[in-house]
PDB file of C-alpha atoms in Angstrom:
ATOM      1  CA  MET K 188     166.315 230.336 168.863  1.00 59.00           C
ATOM      2  CA  ALA K 189     169.014 232.709 170.070  1.00 66.00           C
ATOM      3  CA  GLU K 190     171.672 230.508 168.453  1.00 66.00           C
ATOM      4  CA  ASP K 191     169.811 230.583 165.152  1.00 69.00           C
ATOM      5  CA  ASN K 192     169.759 234.348 165.243  1.00 74.00           C
ATOM      6  CA  SER K 193     173.483 234.484 165.930  1.00 72.00           C
ATOM      7  CA  VAL K 194     174.209 232.147 163.082  1.00 73.00           C
ATOM      8  CA  MET K 195     172.006 234.207 160.808  1.00 75.00           C
ATOM      9  CA  VAL K 196     173.846 237.410 161.730  1.00 76.00           C
ATOM     10  CA  VAL K 197     177.152 235.734 160.973  1.00 72.00           C
ATOM     11  CA  ALA K 198     175.802 234.439 157.694  1.00 73.00           C
ATOM     12  CA  ILE K 199     174.571 237.898 156.681  1.00 78.00           C
ATOM     13  CA  LEU K 200     177.999 239.342 157.486  1.00 77.00           C
ATOM     14  CA  ALA K 201     179.579 236.612 155.398  1.00 75.00           C
ATOM     15  CA  VAL K 202     177.316 237.448 152.485  1.00 75.00           C
ATOM     16  CA  ILE K 203     178.178 241.126 152.770  1.00 80.00           C
ATOM     17  CA  ALA K 204     181.866 240.315 152.844  1.00 75.00           C
ATOM     18  CA  SER K 205     181.576 238.028 149.848  1.00 73.00           C
ATOM     19  CA  LEU K 206     179.641 240.658 147.923  1.00 77.00           C
ATOM     20  CA  ALA K 207     182.374 243.167 148.653  1.00 75.00           C
ATOM     21  CA  ALA K 208     185.058 240.719 147.555  1.00 72.00           C
ATOM     22  CA  ALA K 209     183.244 239.890 144.365  1.00 71.00           C
ATOM     23  CA  GLY K 210     182.674 243.578 143.638  1.00 74.00           C
ATOM     24  CA  ILE K 211     186.296 244.420 144.180  1.00 69.00           C
ATOM     25  CA  SER K 212     187.409 241.567 141.951  1.00 66.00           C
ATOM     26  CA  TYR K 213     185.014 242.619 139.224  1.00 68.00           C
ATOM     27  CA  TYR K 214     186.011 246.271 139.410  1.00 67.00           C
ATOM     28  CA  SER K 215     189.670 245.304 139.360  1.00 64.00           C
ATOM     29  CA  ALA K 216     189.151 243.052 136.359  1.00 61.00           C
ATOM     30  CA  ILE K 217     187.241 245.557 134.221  1.00 63.00           C
ATOM     31  CA  SER K 218     189.711 248.323 135.032  1.00 61.00           C
ATOM     32  CA  VAL K 219     192.698 246.209 134.030  1.00 56.00           C
ATOM     33  CA  VAL K 220     191.425 244.543 130.873  1.00 55.00           C
ATOM     34  CA  PRO K 221     191.266 247.725 128.718  1.00 53.00           C
ATOM     35  CA  LYS K 222     194.896 248.444 129.549  1.00 53.00           C
ATOM     36  CA  ILE K 223     196.106 245.100 128.302  1.00 50.00           C
ATOM     37  CA  SER K 224     197.585 245.553 124.860  1.00 51.00           C
ATOM     38  CA  ALA K 225     199.012 242.110 124.421  1.00 49.00           C
ATOM     39  CA  TYR K 226     196.267 240.157 126.103  1.00 50.00           C
ATOM     40  CA  ALA K 227     196.868 236.474 125.637  1.00 46.00           C
ATOM     41  CA  SER K 228     194.609 233.548 126.256  1.00 48.00           C
ATOM     42  CA  SER K 229     197.227 231.481 127.992  1.00 53.00           C
ATOM     43  CA  SER K 230     197.201 231.349 131.762  1.00 55.00           C
ATOM     44  CA  GLY K 231     199.906 232.795 133.924  1.00 52.00           C
ATOM     45  CA  THR K 232     200.643 233.432 137.519  1.00 57.00           C
ATOM     46  CA  ALA K 233     203.187 236.233 137.409  1.00 56.00           C
ATOM     47  CA  ASN K 234     202.125 239.811 137.920  1.00 65.00           C
ATOM     48  CA  LEU K 235     204.453 242.182 136.177  1.00 69.00           C
ATOM     49  CA  SER K 236     204.372 245.189 133.921  1.00 72.00           C
ATOM     50  CA  VAL K 237     206.462 245.216 130.738  1.00 74.00           C
ATOM     51  CA  GLU K 238     207.051 248.644 129.292  1.00 79.00           C
ATOM     52  CA  SER K 239     207.144 249.025 125.535  1.00 83.00           C
ATOM     53  CA  LEU K 240     209.536 251.659 124.249  1.00 88.00           C
ATOM     54  CA  ALA K 241     209.571 252.939 120.702  1.00 91.00           C
ATOM     55  CA  VAL K 242     213.027 254.430 120.293  1.00 93.00           C
ATOM     56  CA  ILE K 243     214.949 255.054 117.092  1.00 94.00           C
ATOM     57  CA  ASN K 244     218.393 256.517 116.793  1.00 94.00           C
ATOM     58  CA  PHE K 245     220.614 257.794 113.995  1.00 95.00           C
ATOM     59  CA  SER K 246     223.937 256.119 114.740  1.00 94.00           C
ATOM     60  CA  ASP K 247     225.308 258.031 111.749  1.00 94.00           C
ATOM     61  CA  ALA K 248     223.464 261.325 111.748  1.00 94.00           C
ATOM     62  CA  ASN K 249     225.462 263.452 109.349  1.00 94.00           C
ATOM     63  CA  ILE K 250     226.154 263.719 105.650  1.00 95.00           C
ATOM     64  CA  ASN K 251     228.659 266.410 104.851  1.00 95.00           C
ATOM     65  CA  TRP K 252     230.094 266.742 101.395  1.00 95.00           C
ATOM     66  CA  GLY K 253     232.231 269.704 102.355  1.00 94.00           C
ATOM     67  CA  SER K 254     233.045 272.472  99.920  1.00 95.00           C
ATOM     68  CA  GLY K 255     232.931 272.248  96.158  1.00 94.00           C
ATOM     69  CA  LYS K 256     231.516 273.501  92.905  1.00 94.00           C
ATOM     70  CA  VAL K 257     230.033 272.231  89.674  1.00 95.00           C
ATOM     71  CA  ASP K 258     232.696 271.571  87.067  1.00 95.00           C
ATOM     72  CA  ILE K 259     233.107 274.168  84.357  1.00 94.00           C
ATOM     73  CA  GLY K 260     230.964 273.298  81.357  1.00 95.00           C
ATOM     74  CA  LYS K 261     228.590 271.043  83.296  1.00 96.00           C
ATOM     75  CA  THR K 262     224.996 271.875  84.148  1.00 96.00           C
ATOM     76  CA  HIS K 263     224.752 269.620  87.214  1.00 96.00           C
ATOM     77  CA  ALA K 264     226.922 267.830  89.718  1.00 96.00           C
ATOM     78  CA  TYR K 265     225.662 264.565  91.177  1.00 97.00           C
ATOM     79  CA  LEU K 266     226.352 263.728  94.799  1.00 96.00           C
ATOM     80  CA  ASP K 267     225.394 260.178  95.760  1.00 97.00           C
ATOM     81  CA  THR K 268     225.936 258.492  99.121  1.00 96.00           C
ATOM     82  CA  ARG K 269     224.678 255.113  97.828  1.00 96.00           C
ATOM     83  CA  SER K 270     227.655 254.754  95.526  1.00 96.00           C
ATOM     84  CA  GLY K 271     229.790 257.150  97.534  1.00 96.00           C
ATOM     85  CA  THR K 272     230.570 259.231  94.477  1.00 96.00           C
ATOM     86  CA  VAL K 273     230.573 262.823  93.305  1.00 96.00           C
ATOM     87  CA  THR K 274     230.238 263.389  89.574  1.00 97.00           C
ATOM     88  CA  ASN K 275     230.875 266.687  87.749  1.00 97.00           C
ATOM     89  CA  GLY K 276     231.984 268.388  90.946  1.00 96.00           C
ATOM     90  CA  ASN K 277     234.778 268.461  93.464  1.00 95.00           C
ATOM     91  CA  TRP K 278     232.912 267.861  96.703  1.00 96.00           C
ATOM     92  CA  THR K 279     234.159 265.157  99.034  1.00 95.00           C
ATOM     93  CA  PRO K 280     232.188 261.903  98.693  1.00 96.00           C
ATOM     94  CA  ASP K 281     230.355 260.774 101.814  1.00 95.00           C
ATOM     95  CA  THR K 282     228.318 257.779 102.957  1.00 95.00           C
ATOM     96  CA  GLY K 283     224.656 257.801 103.985  1.00 94.00           C
ATOM     97  CA  LEU K 284     222.765 257.900 107.260  1.00 95.00           C
ATOM     98  CA  VAL K 285     222.377 254.883 109.544  1.00 95.00           C
ATOM     99  CA  LEU K 286     219.220 254.450 111.606  1.00 95.00           C
ATOM    100  CA  ASP K 287     218.655 251.853 114.352  1.00 95.00           C
ATOM    101  CA  ASN K 288     215.528 250.747 116.140  1.00 94.00           C
ATOM    102  CA  ILE K 289     216.907 250.561 119.667  1.00 94.00           C
ATOM    103  CA  GLY K 290     213.546 250.176 121.425  1.00 92.00           C
ATOM    104  CA  ASN K 291     211.787 246.942 122.293  1.00 92.00           C
ATOM    105  CA  VAL K 292     208.895 247.096 119.831  1.00 92.00           C
ATOM    106  CA  ASN K 293     208.583 247.081 116.081  1.00 94.00           C
ATOM    107  CA  VAL K 294     207.852 250.522 114.677  1.00 94.00           C
ATOM    108  CA  SER K 295     206.363 251.962 111.556  1.00 94.00           C
ATOM    109  CA  LEU K 296     209.078 254.213 110.146  1.00 94.00           C
ATOM    110  CA  ALA K 297     208.276 257.498 108.419  1.00 93.00           C
ATOM    111  CA  LEU K 298     210.767 259.996 107.015  1.00 94.00           C
ATOM    112  CA  LYS K 299     210.556 263.604 105.946  1.00 94.00           C
ATOM    113  CA  VAL K 300     212.955 266.379 105.030  1.00 95.00           C
ATOM    114  CA  GLY K 301     212.789 270.019 105.960  1.00 95.00           C
ATOM    115  CA  LYS K 302     213.179 271.547 102.508  1.00 95.00           C
ATOM    116  CA  THR K 303     212.206 270.894  98.946  1.00 96.00           C
ATOM    117  CA  ALA K 304     214.901 270.586  96.292  1.00 96.00           C
ATOM    118  CA  ALA K 305     214.227 274.161  95.196  1.00 96.00           C
ATOM    119  CA  GLN K 306     214.483 275.452  98.749  1.00 96.00           C
ATOM    120  CA  PHE K 307     217.550 273.397  99.571  1.00 95.00           C
ATOM    121  CA  LEU K 308     219.574 273.749  96.379  1.00 96.00           C
ATOM    122  CA  GLY K 309     217.830 276.262  94.146  1.00 96.00           C
ATOM    123  CA  GLY K 310     218.811 276.848  90.542  1.00 96.00           C
ATOM    124  CA  THR K 311     217.627 275.078  87.420  1.00 96.00           C
ATOM    125  CA  SER K 312     216.216 271.563  87.813  1.00 96.00           C
ATOM    126  CA  PRO K 313     217.695 270.607  91.174  1.00 96.00           C
ATOM    127  CA  ALA K 314     217.003 267.125  92.497  1.00 97.00           C
ATOM    128  CA  TYR K 315     216.914 265.910  96.072  1.00 96.00           C
ATOM    129  CA  LYS K 316     216.260 262.188  96.428  1.00 96.00           C
ATOM    130  CA  TRP K 317     216.482 259.482  99.059  1.00 95.00           C
ATOM    131  CA  LEU K 318     216.374 255.751  99.361  1.00 94.00           C
ATOM    132  CA  VAL K 319     216.021 253.306 102.223  1.00 94.00           C
ATOM    133  CA  ARG K 320     217.770 249.958 102.294  1.00 94.00           C
ATOM    134  CA  ASN K 321     218.631 247.356 104.867  1.00 92.00           C
ATOM    135  CA  ALA K 322     222.093 247.439 106.314  1.00 90.00           C
ATOM    136  CA  ASP K 323     224.315 244.939 104.555  1.00 86.00           C
ATOM    137  CA  THR K 324     224.404 242.502 107.469  1.00 86.00           C
ATOM    138  CA  GLU K 325     220.748 242.967 108.444  1.00 85.00           C
ATOM    139  CA  PRO K 326     218.675 242.058 105.394  1.00 85.00           C
ATOM    140  CA  GLY K 327     215.301 241.767 107.151  1.00 87.00           C
ATOM    141  CA  ALA K 328     215.243 244.915 109.261  1.00 92.00           C
ATOM    142  CA  CYS K 329     212.845 246.908 107.074  1.00 93.00           C
ATOM    143  CA  VAL K 330     209.692 244.989 106.197  1.00 88.00           C
ATOM    144  CA  ASN K 331     206.871 245.790 103.780  1.00 72.00           C
ATOM    145  CA  VAL K 332     208.568 248.701 102.177  1.00 68.00           C
ATOM    146  CA  THR K 333     207.297 249.562  98.701  1.00 69.00           C
ATOM    147  CA  ALA K 334     210.468 250.898  97.164  1.00 76.00           C
ATOM    148  CA  LEU K 335     213.498 249.410  98.830  1.00 87.00           C
ATOM    149  CA  ASP K 336     216.856 250.560  97.563  1.00 91.00           C
ATOM    150  CA  VAL K 337     215.359 252.831  94.893  1.00 93.00           C
ATOM    151  CA  PHE K 338     215.894 256.589  94.795  1.00 95.00           C
ATOM    152  CA  THR K 339     212.701 258.639  94.947  1.00 94.00           C
ATOM    153  CA  ASP K 340     212.053 262.336  95.444  1.00 96.00           C
ATOM    154  CA  THR K 341     212.155 263.468  99.057  1.00 96.00           C
ATOM    155  CA  THR K 342     209.022 264.787 100.732  1.00 95.00           C
ATOM    156  CA  THR K 343     208.457 267.420 103.379  1.00 96.00           C
ATOM    157  CA  SER K 344     205.598 265.406 104.883  1.00 96.00           C
ATOM    158  CA  ASP K 345     205.932 261.980 106.474  1.00 94.00           C
ATOM    159  CA  THR K 346     206.437 259.108 104.048  1.00 93.00           C
ATOM    160  CA  THR K 347     206.290 255.592 105.463  1.00 93.00           C
ATOM    161  CA  PHE K 348     209.156 253.401 104.352  1.00 93.00           C
ATOM    162  CA  CYS K 349     209.144 250.463 106.756  1.00 93.00           C
ATOM    163  CA  ASN K 350     206.164 248.794 108.336  1.00 93.00           C
ATOM    164  CA  PRO K 351     207.623 247.568 110.493  1.00 93.00           C
ATOM    165  CA  LEU K 352     211.218 248.415 111.175  1.00 94.00           C
ATOM    166  CA  GLN K 353     212.085 245.522 113.448  1.00 94.00           C
ATOM    167  CA  PHE K 354     213.739 245.844 116.826  1.00 94.00           C
ATOM    168  CA  TYR K 355     215.450 242.457 117.031  1.00 93.00           C
ATOM    169  CA  GLU K 356     219.150 242.804 117.692  1.00 89.00           C
ATOM    170  CA  GLY K 357     221.102 242.096 114.533  1.00 90.00           C
ATOM    171  CA  ASN K 358     218.100 242.915 112.380  1.00 92.00           C
ATOM    172  CA  ASN K 359     217.206 246.459 113.325  1.00 94.00           C
ATOM    173  CA  THR K 360     219.420 248.732 111.233  1.00 95.00           C
ATOM    174  CA  ILE K 361     218.748 250.482 107.948  1.00 95.00           C
ATOM    175  CA  ARG K 362     220.667 252.905 105.792  1.00 95.00           C
ATOM    176  CA  ILE K 363     219.253 256.064 104.268  1.00 95.00           C
ATOM    177  CA  ASP K 364     221.068 257.356 101.210  1.00 96.00           C
ATOM    178  CA  ILE K 365     220.788 260.763  99.596  1.00 96.00           C
ATOM    179  CA  ASN K 366     221.262 261.762  95.999  1.00 97.00           C
ATOM    180  CA  LEU K 367     221.605 265.415  95.030  1.00 96.00           C
ATOM    181  CA  SER K 368     221.692 267.012  91.604  1.00 97.00           C
ATOM    182  CA  VAL K 369     223.273 270.384  92.186  1.00 96.00           C
ATOM    183  CA  PRO K 370     222.720 272.809  89.296  1.00 96.00           C
ATOM    184  CA  TYR K 371     225.426 275.171  88.164  1.00 95.00           C
ATOM    185  CA  ASP K 372     223.205 278.109  89.175  1.00 94.00           C
ATOM    186  CA  SER K 373     222.299 276.744  92.619  1.00 95.00           C
ATOM    187  CA  HIS K 374     222.298 278.699  95.838  1.00 95.00           C
ATOM    188  CA  LYS K 375     225.818 279.514  96.970  1.00 94.00           C
ATOM    189  CA  GLY K 376     227.381 279.156 100.381  1.00 93.00           C
ATOM    190  CA  ALA K 377     226.468 276.723 103.165  1.00 94.00           C
ATOM    191  CA  LEU K 378     223.409 274.656 102.280  1.00 94.00           C
ATOM    192  CA  SER K 379     221.836 272.320 104.787  1.00 94.00           C
ATOM    193  CA  ASP K 380     218.710 270.393 105.591  1.00 94.00           C
ATOM    194  CA  VAL K 381     217.358 268.096 108.298  1.00 95.00           C
ATOM    195  CA  VAL K 382     215.975 264.581 107.844  1.00 94.00           C
ATOM    196  CA  THR K 383     213.426 263.639 110.497  1.00 95.00           C
ATOM    197  CA  ALA K 384     212.689 259.988 111.226  1.00 94.00           C
ATOM    198  CA  THR K 385     209.605 259.056 113.223  1.00 94.00           C
ATOM    199  CA  GLY K 386     209.022 255.556 114.543  1.00 94.00           C
ATOM    200  CA  THR K 387     205.537 254.701 115.778  1.00 93.00           C
ATOM    201  CA  ALA K 388     205.018 251.500 117.749  1.00 91.00           C
ATOM    202  CA  VAL K 389     203.038 248.869 115.899  1.00 89.00           C
TER     203      VAL K 389
ATOM    204  CA  MET I  50     162.187 226.173 160.361  1.00 59.00           C
ATOM    205  CA  ASP I  51     162.017 229.257 158.120  1.00 77.00           C
ATOM    206  CA  THR I  52     165.105 230.654 159.769  1.00 75.00           C
ATOM    207  CA  LYS I  53     167.045 227.499 158.957  1.00 76.00           C
ATOM    208  CA  LYS I  54     166.034 227.726 155.290  1.00 79.00           C
ATOM    209  CA  VAL I  55     167.130 231.322 155.165  1.00 80.00           C
ATOM    210  CA  ILE I  56     170.456 230.464 156.761  1.00 77.00           C
ATOM    211  CA  THR I  57     171.003 227.600 154.350  1.00 78.00           C
ATOM    212  CA  THR I  58     170.203 229.833 151.410  1.00 83.00           C
ATOM    213  CA  LEU I  59     172.597 232.475 152.664  1.00 80.00           C
ATOM    214  CA  PHE I  60     175.408 229.984 153.030  1.00 78.00           C
ATOM    215  CA  VAL I  61     174.800 228.698 149.516  1.00 81.00           C
ATOM    216  CA  LEU I  62     174.951 232.292 148.334  1.00 82.00           C
ATOM    217  CA  VAL I  63     178.234 232.736 150.179  1.00 79.00           C
ATOM    218  CA  ILE I  64     179.671 229.718 148.450  1.00 80.00           C
ATOM    219  CA  VAL I  65     178.535 230.915 145.020  1.00 83.00           C
ATOM    220  CA  LEU I  66     179.912 234.389 145.498  1.00 81.00           C
ATOM    221  CA  SER I  67     183.185 233.028 146.802  1.00 79.00           C
ATOM    222  CA  LEU I  68     183.508 230.791 143.763  1.00 81.00           C
ATOM    223  CA  LEU I  69     182.745 233.776 141.545  1.00 81.00           C
ATOM    224  CA  SER I  70     185.414 235.796 143.279  1.00 75.00           C
ATOM    225  CA  ILE I  71     187.934 233.015 142.888  1.00 75.00           C
ATOM    226  CA  THR I  72     187.054 232.615 139.206  1.00 78.00           C
ATOM    227  CA  LEU I  73     187.518 236.311 138.487  1.00 73.00           C
ATOM    228  CA  ASN I  74     190.866 236.333 140.208  1.00 70.00           C
ATOM    229  CA  VAL I  75     192.031 233.272 138.317  1.00 70.00           C
ATOM    230  CA  LEU I  76     190.940 234.757 135.003  1.00 71.00           C
ATOM    231  CA  TYR I  77     192.313 238.256 135.441  1.00 66.00           C
ATOM    232  CA  GLY I  78     194.473 238.275 138.528  1.00 63.00           C
ATOM    233  CA  GLY I  79     197.644 236.699 137.223  1.00 57.00           C
ATOM    234  CA  LYS I  80     198.117 238.078 133.741  1.00 58.00           C
ATOM    235  CA  THR I  81     201.127 239.838 132.337  1.00 56.00           C
ATOM    236  CA  ILE I  82     200.129 243.388 131.614  1.00 56.00           C
ATOM    237  CA  THR I  83     201.871 245.212 128.795  1.00 55.00           C
ATOM    238  CA  VAL I  84     201.738 248.956 129.118  1.00 59.00           C
ATOM    239  CA  ILE I  85     202.690 251.066 126.137  1.00 56.00           C
ATOM    240  CA  SER I  86     204.650 253.729 127.916  1.00 68.00           C
ATOM    241  CA  LYS I  87     206.275 255.277 124.862  1.00 73.00           C
ATOM    242  CA  THR I  88     204.705 254.806 121.460  1.00 84.00           C
ATOM    243  CA  LYS I  89     206.677 257.188 119.314  1.00 88.00           C
ATOM    244  CA  GLY I  90     210.366 257.850 118.806  1.00 91.00           C
ATOM    245  CA  VAL I  91     211.845 260.677 116.767  1.00 92.00           C
ATOM    246  CA  ASP I  92     215.399 261.400 115.695  1.00 93.00           C
ATOM    247  CA  LYS I  93     216.986 263.822 113.246  1.00 94.00           C
ATOM    248  CA  ALA I  94     219.951 263.856 110.904  1.00 94.00           C
ATOM    249  CA  ASN I  95     221.742 266.621 109.058  1.00 95.00           C
ATOM    250  CA  ILE I  96     222.698 267.007 105.422  1.00 94.00           C
ATOM    251  CA  GLY I  97     225.084 269.722 104.374  1.00 94.00           C
ATOM    252  CA  LEU I  98     227.379 270.968 101.681  1.00 94.00           C
ATOM    253  CA  PHE I  99     229.053 274.205 100.774  1.00 94.00           C
ATOM    254  CA  VAL I 100     228.709 275.551  97.273  1.00 94.00           C
ATOM    255  CA  GLU I 101     231.565 277.763  96.249  1.00 90.00           C
ATOM    256  CA  GLY I 102     230.525 280.914  94.508  1.00 82.00           C
ATOM    257  CA  GLY I 103     231.876 282.884  91.591  1.00 55.00           C
ATOM    258  CA  GLU I 104     233.325 280.112  89.504  1.00 44.00           C
ATOM    259  CA  THR I 105     230.526 277.640  89.493  1.00 42.00           C
ATOM    260  CA  GLY I 106     229.416 275.668  86.550  1.00 41.00           C
ATOM    261  CA  VAL I 107     228.870 276.751  82.986  1.00 43.00           C
ATOM    262  CA  SER I 108     231.214 279.584  82.240  1.00 40.00           C
ATOM    263  CA  ILE I 109     230.065 282.741  80.566  1.00 42.00           C
ATOM    264  CA  THR I 110     232.736 283.876  78.161  1.00 42.00           C
ATOM    265  CA  GLY I 111     233.011 287.404  76.912  1.00 39.00           C
ATOM    266  CA  ASN I 112     231.831 288.382  73.453  1.00 41.00           C
ATOM    267  CA  THR I 113     234.416 288.168  70.783  1.00 41.00           C
ATOM    268  CA  ILE I 114     234.291 290.036  67.497  1.00 45.00           C
ATOM    269  CA  SER I 115     235.669 288.495  64.419  1.00 46.00           C
ATOM    270  CA  ASP I 116     236.034 290.412  61.208  1.00 46.00           C
ATOM    271  CA  ILE I 117     235.556 288.777  57.877  1.00 48.00           C
ATOM    272  CA  GLY I 118     236.084 290.978  54.918  1.00 51.00           C
ATOM    273  CA  LEU I 119     236.266 290.786  51.175  1.00 50.00           C
ATOM    274  CA  TYR I 120     235.887 293.107  48.323  1.00 52.00           C
ATOM    275  CA  VAL I 121     233.624 292.320  45.399  1.00 49.00           C
ATOM    276  CA  GLU I 122     234.113 294.235  42.249  1.00 48.00           C
TER     277      GLU I 122
END
């Protein structure tokens, strides 16, 4: 009888221990599952944490046409980084911006400028346009864009151009070109604006 | 006799709970966990030009006065 009691005590302790183990396993499981963003159905045995980084970088972050003026007798000068030309003016032609996705996730890419055409250039009928295109050697970097390689008016609120901009090496670079129509009665002096690119992990 | 039944039941319970614990660990214990540590990246670029003043664009020429005259009898 005494042996039975001892065995029963041990059994009860075993049950308590098992309950604790099961509880801990369950709590651990339900606390981990919501944090899994790429939860796969395949089995695995490695425990590791892979950090996802959404990082974009302008590898060419400046367009500077230098000093110039609208030619006498012309109403507008046209400055275009896509073609690398300046028409009806004597500014120095420049090339466009280059943006890379240097993170390890695809991102949705949105662009905005800091000023409207009127604020940036002023004068009569100014124009301030942009376009997005894939870098020449990376034709698939920008996916699902609605107007690739077509100039459209810039916006001061975020406009999505790529969804996604891929991160794969050799296919993660785009070019952003700017086209200005500078009126003869534009603001004078140093004119500048800032283009902001925002990449959100998708 | 009753004590033996209870003990047997408890051991069965131990086995079931242990299997449950093992199952949970197999299902969730060895997964790769992806943590989104940075979800947004931002960068900026500059656009600039200098517009020369005083001589820009369409010129405004001064008024000129031309005289045309004739006499009609």
